[in-house]
Tab-separated table of C-alpha atoms in Angstrom:
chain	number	residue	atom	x	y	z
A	235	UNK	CA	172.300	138.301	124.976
A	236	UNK	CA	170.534	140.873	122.888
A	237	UNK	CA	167.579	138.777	123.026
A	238	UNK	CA	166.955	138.713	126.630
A	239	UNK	CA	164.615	142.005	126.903
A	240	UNK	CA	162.258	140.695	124.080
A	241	UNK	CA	161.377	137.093	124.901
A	242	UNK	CA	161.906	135.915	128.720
A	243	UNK	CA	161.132	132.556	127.970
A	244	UNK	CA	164.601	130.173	127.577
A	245	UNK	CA	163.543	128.226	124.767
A	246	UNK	CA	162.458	130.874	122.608
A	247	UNK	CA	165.753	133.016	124.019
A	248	UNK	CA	168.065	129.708	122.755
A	249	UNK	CA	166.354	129.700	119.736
A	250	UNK	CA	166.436	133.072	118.552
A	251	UNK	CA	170.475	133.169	120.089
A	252	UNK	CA	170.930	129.786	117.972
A	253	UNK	CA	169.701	131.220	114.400
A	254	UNK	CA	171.382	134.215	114.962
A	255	UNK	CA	174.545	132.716	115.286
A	256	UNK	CA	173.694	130.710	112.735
A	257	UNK	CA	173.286	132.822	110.184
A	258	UNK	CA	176.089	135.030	111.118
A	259	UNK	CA	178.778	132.831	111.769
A	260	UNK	CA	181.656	131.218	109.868
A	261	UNK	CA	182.546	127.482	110.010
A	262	UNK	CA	183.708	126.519	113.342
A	263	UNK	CA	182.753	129.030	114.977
A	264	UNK	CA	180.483	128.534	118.668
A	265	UNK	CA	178.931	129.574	121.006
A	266	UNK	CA	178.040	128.379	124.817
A	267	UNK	CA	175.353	130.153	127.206
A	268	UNK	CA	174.086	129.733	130.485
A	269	UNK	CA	170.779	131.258	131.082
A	270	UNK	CA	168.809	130.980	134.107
A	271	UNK	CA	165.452	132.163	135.578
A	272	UNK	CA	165.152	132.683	139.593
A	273	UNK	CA	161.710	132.997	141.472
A	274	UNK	CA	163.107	134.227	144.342
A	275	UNK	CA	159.883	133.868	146.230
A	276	UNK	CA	160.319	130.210	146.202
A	277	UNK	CA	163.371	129.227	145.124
A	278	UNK	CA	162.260	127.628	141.440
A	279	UNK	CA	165.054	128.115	138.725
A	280	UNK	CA	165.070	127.272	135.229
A	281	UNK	CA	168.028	127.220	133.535
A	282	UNK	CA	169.961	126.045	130.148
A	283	UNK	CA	173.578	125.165	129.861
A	284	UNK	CA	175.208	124.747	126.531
A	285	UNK	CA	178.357	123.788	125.497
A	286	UNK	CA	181.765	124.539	127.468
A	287	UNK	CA	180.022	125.871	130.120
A	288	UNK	CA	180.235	124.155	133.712
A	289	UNK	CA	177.520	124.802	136.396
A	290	UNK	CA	176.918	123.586	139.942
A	291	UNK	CA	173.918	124.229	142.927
A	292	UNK	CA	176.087	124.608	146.066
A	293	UNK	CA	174.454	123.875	148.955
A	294	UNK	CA	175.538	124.243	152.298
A	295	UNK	CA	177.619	120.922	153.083
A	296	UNK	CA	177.394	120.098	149.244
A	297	UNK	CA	177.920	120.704	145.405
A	298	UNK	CA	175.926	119.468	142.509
A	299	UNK	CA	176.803	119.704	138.671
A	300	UNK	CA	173.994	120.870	136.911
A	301	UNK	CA	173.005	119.216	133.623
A	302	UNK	CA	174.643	120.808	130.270
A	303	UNK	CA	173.844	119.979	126.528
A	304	UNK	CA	177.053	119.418	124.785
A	305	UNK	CA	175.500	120.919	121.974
A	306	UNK	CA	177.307	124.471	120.745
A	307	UNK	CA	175.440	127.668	119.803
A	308	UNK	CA	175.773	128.365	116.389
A	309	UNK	CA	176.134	124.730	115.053
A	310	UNK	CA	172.934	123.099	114.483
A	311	UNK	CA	170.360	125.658	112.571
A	312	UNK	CA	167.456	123.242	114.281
A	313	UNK	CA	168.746	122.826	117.856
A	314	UNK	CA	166.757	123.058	120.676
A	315	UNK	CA	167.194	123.385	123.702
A	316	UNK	CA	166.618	121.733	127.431
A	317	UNK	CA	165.237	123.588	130.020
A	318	UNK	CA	166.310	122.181	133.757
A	319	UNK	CA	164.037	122.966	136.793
A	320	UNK	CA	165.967	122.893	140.120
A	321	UNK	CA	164.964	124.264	143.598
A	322	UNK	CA	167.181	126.642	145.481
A	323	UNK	CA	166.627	126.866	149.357
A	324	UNK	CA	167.876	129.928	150.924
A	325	UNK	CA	171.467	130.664	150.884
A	326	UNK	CA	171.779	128.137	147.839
A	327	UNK	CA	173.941	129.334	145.579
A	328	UNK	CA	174.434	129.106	141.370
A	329	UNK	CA	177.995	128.895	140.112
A	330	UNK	CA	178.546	128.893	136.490
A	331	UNK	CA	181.739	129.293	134.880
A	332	UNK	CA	182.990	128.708	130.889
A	333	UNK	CA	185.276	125.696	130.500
A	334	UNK	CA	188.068	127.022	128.861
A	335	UNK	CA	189.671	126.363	132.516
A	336	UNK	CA	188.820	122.196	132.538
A	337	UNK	CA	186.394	120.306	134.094
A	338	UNK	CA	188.413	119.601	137.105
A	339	UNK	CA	189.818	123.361	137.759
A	340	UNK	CA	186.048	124.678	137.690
A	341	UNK	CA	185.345	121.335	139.843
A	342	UNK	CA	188.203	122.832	142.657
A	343	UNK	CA	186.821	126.128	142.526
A	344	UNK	CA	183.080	125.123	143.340
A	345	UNK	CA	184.963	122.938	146.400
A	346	UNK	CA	186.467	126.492	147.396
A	347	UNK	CA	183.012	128.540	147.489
A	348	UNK	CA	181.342	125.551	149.114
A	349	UNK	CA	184.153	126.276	151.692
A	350	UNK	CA	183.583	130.176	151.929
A	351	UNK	CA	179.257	129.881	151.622
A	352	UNK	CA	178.886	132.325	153.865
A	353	UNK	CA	180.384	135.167	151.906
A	354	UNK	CA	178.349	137.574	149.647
A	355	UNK	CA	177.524	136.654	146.227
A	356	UNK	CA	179.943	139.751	145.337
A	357	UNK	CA	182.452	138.223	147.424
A	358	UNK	CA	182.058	134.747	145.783
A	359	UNK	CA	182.238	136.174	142.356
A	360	UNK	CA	185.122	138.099	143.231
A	361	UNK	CA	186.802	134.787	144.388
A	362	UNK	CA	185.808	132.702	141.830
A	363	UNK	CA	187.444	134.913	139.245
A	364	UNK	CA	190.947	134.843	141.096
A	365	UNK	CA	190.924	131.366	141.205
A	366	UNK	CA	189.809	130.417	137.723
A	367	UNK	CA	191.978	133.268	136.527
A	368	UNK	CA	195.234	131.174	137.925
A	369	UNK	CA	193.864	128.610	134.935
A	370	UNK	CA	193.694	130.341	131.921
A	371	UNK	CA	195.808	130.049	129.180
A	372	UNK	CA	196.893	132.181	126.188
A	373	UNK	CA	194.291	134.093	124.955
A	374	UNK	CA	191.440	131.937	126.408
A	375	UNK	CA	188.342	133.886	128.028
A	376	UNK	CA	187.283	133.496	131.443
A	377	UNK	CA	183.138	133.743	132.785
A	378	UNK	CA	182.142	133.152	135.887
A	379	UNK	CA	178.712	134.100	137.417
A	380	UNK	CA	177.695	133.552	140.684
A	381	UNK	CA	174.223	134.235	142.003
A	382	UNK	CA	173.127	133.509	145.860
A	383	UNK	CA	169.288	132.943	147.022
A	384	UNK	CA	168.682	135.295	149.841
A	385	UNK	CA	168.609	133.879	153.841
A	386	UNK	CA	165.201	135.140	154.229
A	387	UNK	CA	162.690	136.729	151.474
């Protein structure tokens, strides 16, 4: 987002995201975002998910769906948004993808990550991408962003 290198905090980011979109928008038109904030020094994450996005923590033997606002960008002049705290341990690793694939494809691709942890977060991108790409539709956009907490810091 353009508004990222003037105002690191999320709210303020949503906001300003939200009213631009707003105002420059037709009808039906939307927007989704996720936006997150690592301290890598101890694992703390904030982190917003609006609208057809899909996010998940995987941990080593697990995978977690991360809370999203069903809310769109770009629809509601006053929204606000949530910010989420989580903690990441090392080798914890964010998966976010848009949900133009379903709930249940991005679901089967966070099961195949958790399956290949140990790769890079490079690696996991990479692979996340192939598999969500065997989902898309038409002319439907694919995301995918995958982000991995160092072993050791």
């Amino acid at each position: 987002s353009a508004h990222a290198s003037h105002d690191p905090d999320i709210k303020q980011l949503v906001s300003n995201t939200n009213s631009t979109l707003w105002r420059s928008t037709s009808d039906g038109e939307k927007g989704a975002l996720f936006h997150a904030i690592l301290d890598p020094s101890c694992g703390r994450v904030e982190y917003t998910a609006i609208g057809d996005v899909q996010a998940y923590i995987l941990r080593p033997h697990a995978w977690e769906p991360l809370l999203a606002d069903s809310q769109f960008l770009g629809a509601d002049e006053d929204y606000r948004a949530t910010v989420h705290r989580q903690i990441l341990m090392p080798g914890d690793i964010i998966f976010a993808t848009s949900l133009a694939v379903g709930v249940a494809q991005a679901n089967a691709v966070a099961e195949k990550l958790l399956r290949n942890i140990h790769l890079s977060a490079q690696e996991l991108n990479d692979l996340a991408l192939r598999e969500l790409s065997q989902f898309v539709i038409g002319n439907d956009s694919l995301t995918a962003l995958v982000a991995k907490r160092a072993e050791s810091y």
